[in-house]
Amino acid sequence: MMFYENNYWGMDFIWWCIWLVFLFWIFALPYQIPGQRHRKDTPLDILNRRFASGEISKEEFKERKDFLMAS
């Protein structure tokens, strides 16, 4: 009967690699990939986007930004 002292170099090594790739895919990939978690927009992010798209004026942007920074 043959005893294996190094179990990690046969099929076990391949499974360890598969698990490492799987864990990397879950935790280390950017959030913008479909099916991944998404960061919620802060009120300041929404305000910046509205100003950049032209929905609000410069004065309104400054007023609302000052209000958000104060609270």
Backbone as numpy.savetxt, mean C-alpha at the origin, in Angstrom:
# Nx Ny Nz CAx CAy CAz Cx Cy Cz
17.45 -48.27 4.71 16.61 -47.09 4.71 17.50 -45.85 4.71
17.07 -44.85 3.97 17.87 -43.64 3.82 17.26 -42.51 4.66
18.11 -41.86 5.44 17.65 -40.74 6.27 18.13 -39.43 5.65
17.23 -38.47 5.61 17.57 -37.16 5.06 17.87 -36.21 6.21
19.07 -35.73 6.26 19.42 -34.76 7.29 19.10 -33.34 6.85
19.08 -33.12 5.57 18.86 -31.79 5.02 17.53 -31.75 4.29
16.44 -31.63 5.01 15.12 -31.65 4.40 14.83 -30.44 3.55
15.59 -29.36 3.70 15.27 -28.13 3.00 15.80 -28.08 1.57
16.48 -29.08 1.08 17.05 -29.04 -0.25 16.28 -29.87 -1.26
15.26 -30.56 -0.86 14.43 -31.30 -1.80 13.22 -30.48 -2.17
12.07 -31.11 -2.16 10.83 -30.42 -2.47 10.52 -29.38 -1.39
11.00 -29.58 -0.18 10.77 -28.60 0.89 11.35 -27.25 0.54
12.49 -27.22 -0.10 13.11 -25.95 -0.48 12.22 -25.19 -1.46
11.60 -25.90 -2.38 10.70 -25.26 -3.35 9.48 -24.68 -2.63
8.95 -25.41 -1.66 7.79 -24.91 -0.91 8.16 -23.68 -0.09
9.36 -23.66 0.51 9.80 -22.46 1.23 9.87 -21.27 0.28
10.36 -21.49 -0.91 10.43 -20.39 -1.88 9.04 -19.90 -2.26
8.12 -20.83 -2.47 6.74 -20.45 -2.81 6.12 -19.63 -1.69
6.31 -20.04 -0.44 5.76 -19.30 0.70 6.39 -17.92 0.82
7.69 -17.82 0.60 8.34 -16.52 0.68 7.83 -15.56 -0.40
7.64 -16.06 -1.60 7.09 -15.23 -2.69 5.66 -14.81 -2.36
4.89 -15.73 -1.83 3.51 -15.43 -1.47 3.45 -14.35 -0.38
4.27 -14.47 0.66 4.29 -13.46 1.72 4.78 -12.11 1.20
5.76 -12.12 0.32 6.23 -10.88 -0.29 5.10 -10.23 -1.08
4.37 -11.04 -1.84 3.27 -10.53 -2.66 2.19 -9.88 -1.79
1.92 -10.45 -0.64 0.88 -9.91 0.23 1.31 -8.61 0.91
2.53 -8.59 1.46 2.92 -7.48 2.34 3.80 -6.42 1.70
4.54 -6.72 0.68 5.55 -5.78 0.21 5.21 -5.09 -1.10
4.23 -5.55 -1.80 3.90 -4.92 -3.08 3.14 -3.62 -2.86
3.22 -2.70 -3.81 2.52 -1.41 -3.66 1.02 -1.60 -3.53
0.38 -0.62 -2.92 -1.06 -0.72 -2.66 -1.92 -0.46 -3.89
-1.37 0.05 -4.97 -2.18 0.39 -6.13 -2.48 -0.80 -7.03
-2.04 -1.97 -6.67 -2.32 -3.17 -7.46 -3.76 -3.60 -7.17
-4.54 -3.95 -8.19 -5.93 -4.36 -7.96 -6.01 -5.51 -6.97
-6.97 -5.42 -6.06 -7.16 -6.45 -5.06 -6.36 -6.22 -3.79
-5.55 -5.18 -3.78 -4.75 -4.87 -2.59 -5.45 -3.81 -1.75
-4.93 -3.60 -0.57 -5.48 -2.58 0.32 -5.23 -1.19 -0.25
-6.14 -0.28 0.04 -5.98 1.10 -0.43 -5.97 2.03 0.77
-5.09 2.99 0.71 -4.99 4.00 1.76 -6.14 4.97 1.59
-6.79 5.31 2.68 -7.90 6.27 2.61 -7.34 7.67 2.44
-8.05 8.47 1.65 -7.64 9.86 1.43 -7.92 10.68 2.68
-6.97 11.52 3.02 -7.17 12.45 4.13 -7.96 13.65 3.60
-8.54 14.43 4.49 -9.25 15.64 4.03 -8.35 16.59 3.25
-7.07 16.64 3.64 -6.14 17.51 2.91 -5.88 16.98 1.50
-5.80 15.67 1.34 -5.65 15.08 0.00 -6.84 15.44 -0.89
-8.03 15.35 -0.33 -9.24 15.67 -1.10 -9.25 17.15 -1.47
-8.86 17.99 -0.52 -8.81 19.43 -0.78 -7.80 19.76 -1.88
-6.63 19.16 -1.82 -5.61 19.38 -2.86 -6.11 18.92 -4.23
-6.79 17.79 -4.28 -7.31 17.29 -5.55 -8.39 18.21 -6.11
-9.26 18.73 -5.23 -10.31 19.65 -5.70 -9.71 20.95 -6.21
-8.66 21.44 -5.54 -8.00 22.67 -6.00 -7.29 22.44 -7.33
-6.64 21.30 -7.46 -5.92 20.99 -8.70 -6.87 20.82 -9.88
-8.07 20.33 -9.63 -9.02 20.14 -10.72 -9.80 21.42 -11.04
-9.64 22.46 -10.22 -10.31 23.73 -10.49 -11.70 23.84 -9.89
-12.08 22.94 -9.01 -13.41 23.00 -8.39 -13.53 24.16 -7.41
-12.41 24.52 -6.76 -12.45 25.59 -5.78 -11.38 26.63 -6.12
-11.61 27.84 -5.67 -10.69 28.94 -5.97 -9.50 28.90 -5.01
-8.51 29.74 -5.32 -7.31 29.81 -4.49 -7.64 30.31 -3.08
-8.52 31.29 -2.98 -8.91 31.84 -1.68 -9.65 30.79 -0.84
-10.58 30.09 -1.50 -11.33 29.05 -0.80 -10.39 27.92 -0.36
-9.43 27.58 -1.21 -8.45 26.54 -0.86 -7.65 26.96 0.37
-7.16 28.20 0.37 -6.35 28.68 1.50 -7.17 28.71 2.78
-8.40 29.16 2.69 -9.27 29.23 3.87 -9.53 27.84 4.45
-9.86 26.90 3.59 -10.14 25.54 4.06 -8.89 24.83 4.56
-7.75 25.10 3.92 -6.50 24.50 4.37 -6.13 25.01 5.76
-6.28 26.31 5.97 -6.00 26.89 7.28 -6.91 26.28 8.34
-8.18 26.08 7.99 -9.12 25.46 8.92 -8.71 24.03 9.26
-8.29 23.27 8.25 -7.88 21.89 8.50 -6.60 21.82 9.33
-5.67 22.73 9.09 -4.43 22.72 9.85 -4.64 23.14 11.30
-5.66 23.97 11.55 -5.93 24.44 12.92 -6.57 23.34 13.76
-7.29 22.44 13.13 -8.00 21.40 13.91 -7.23 20.12 13.97
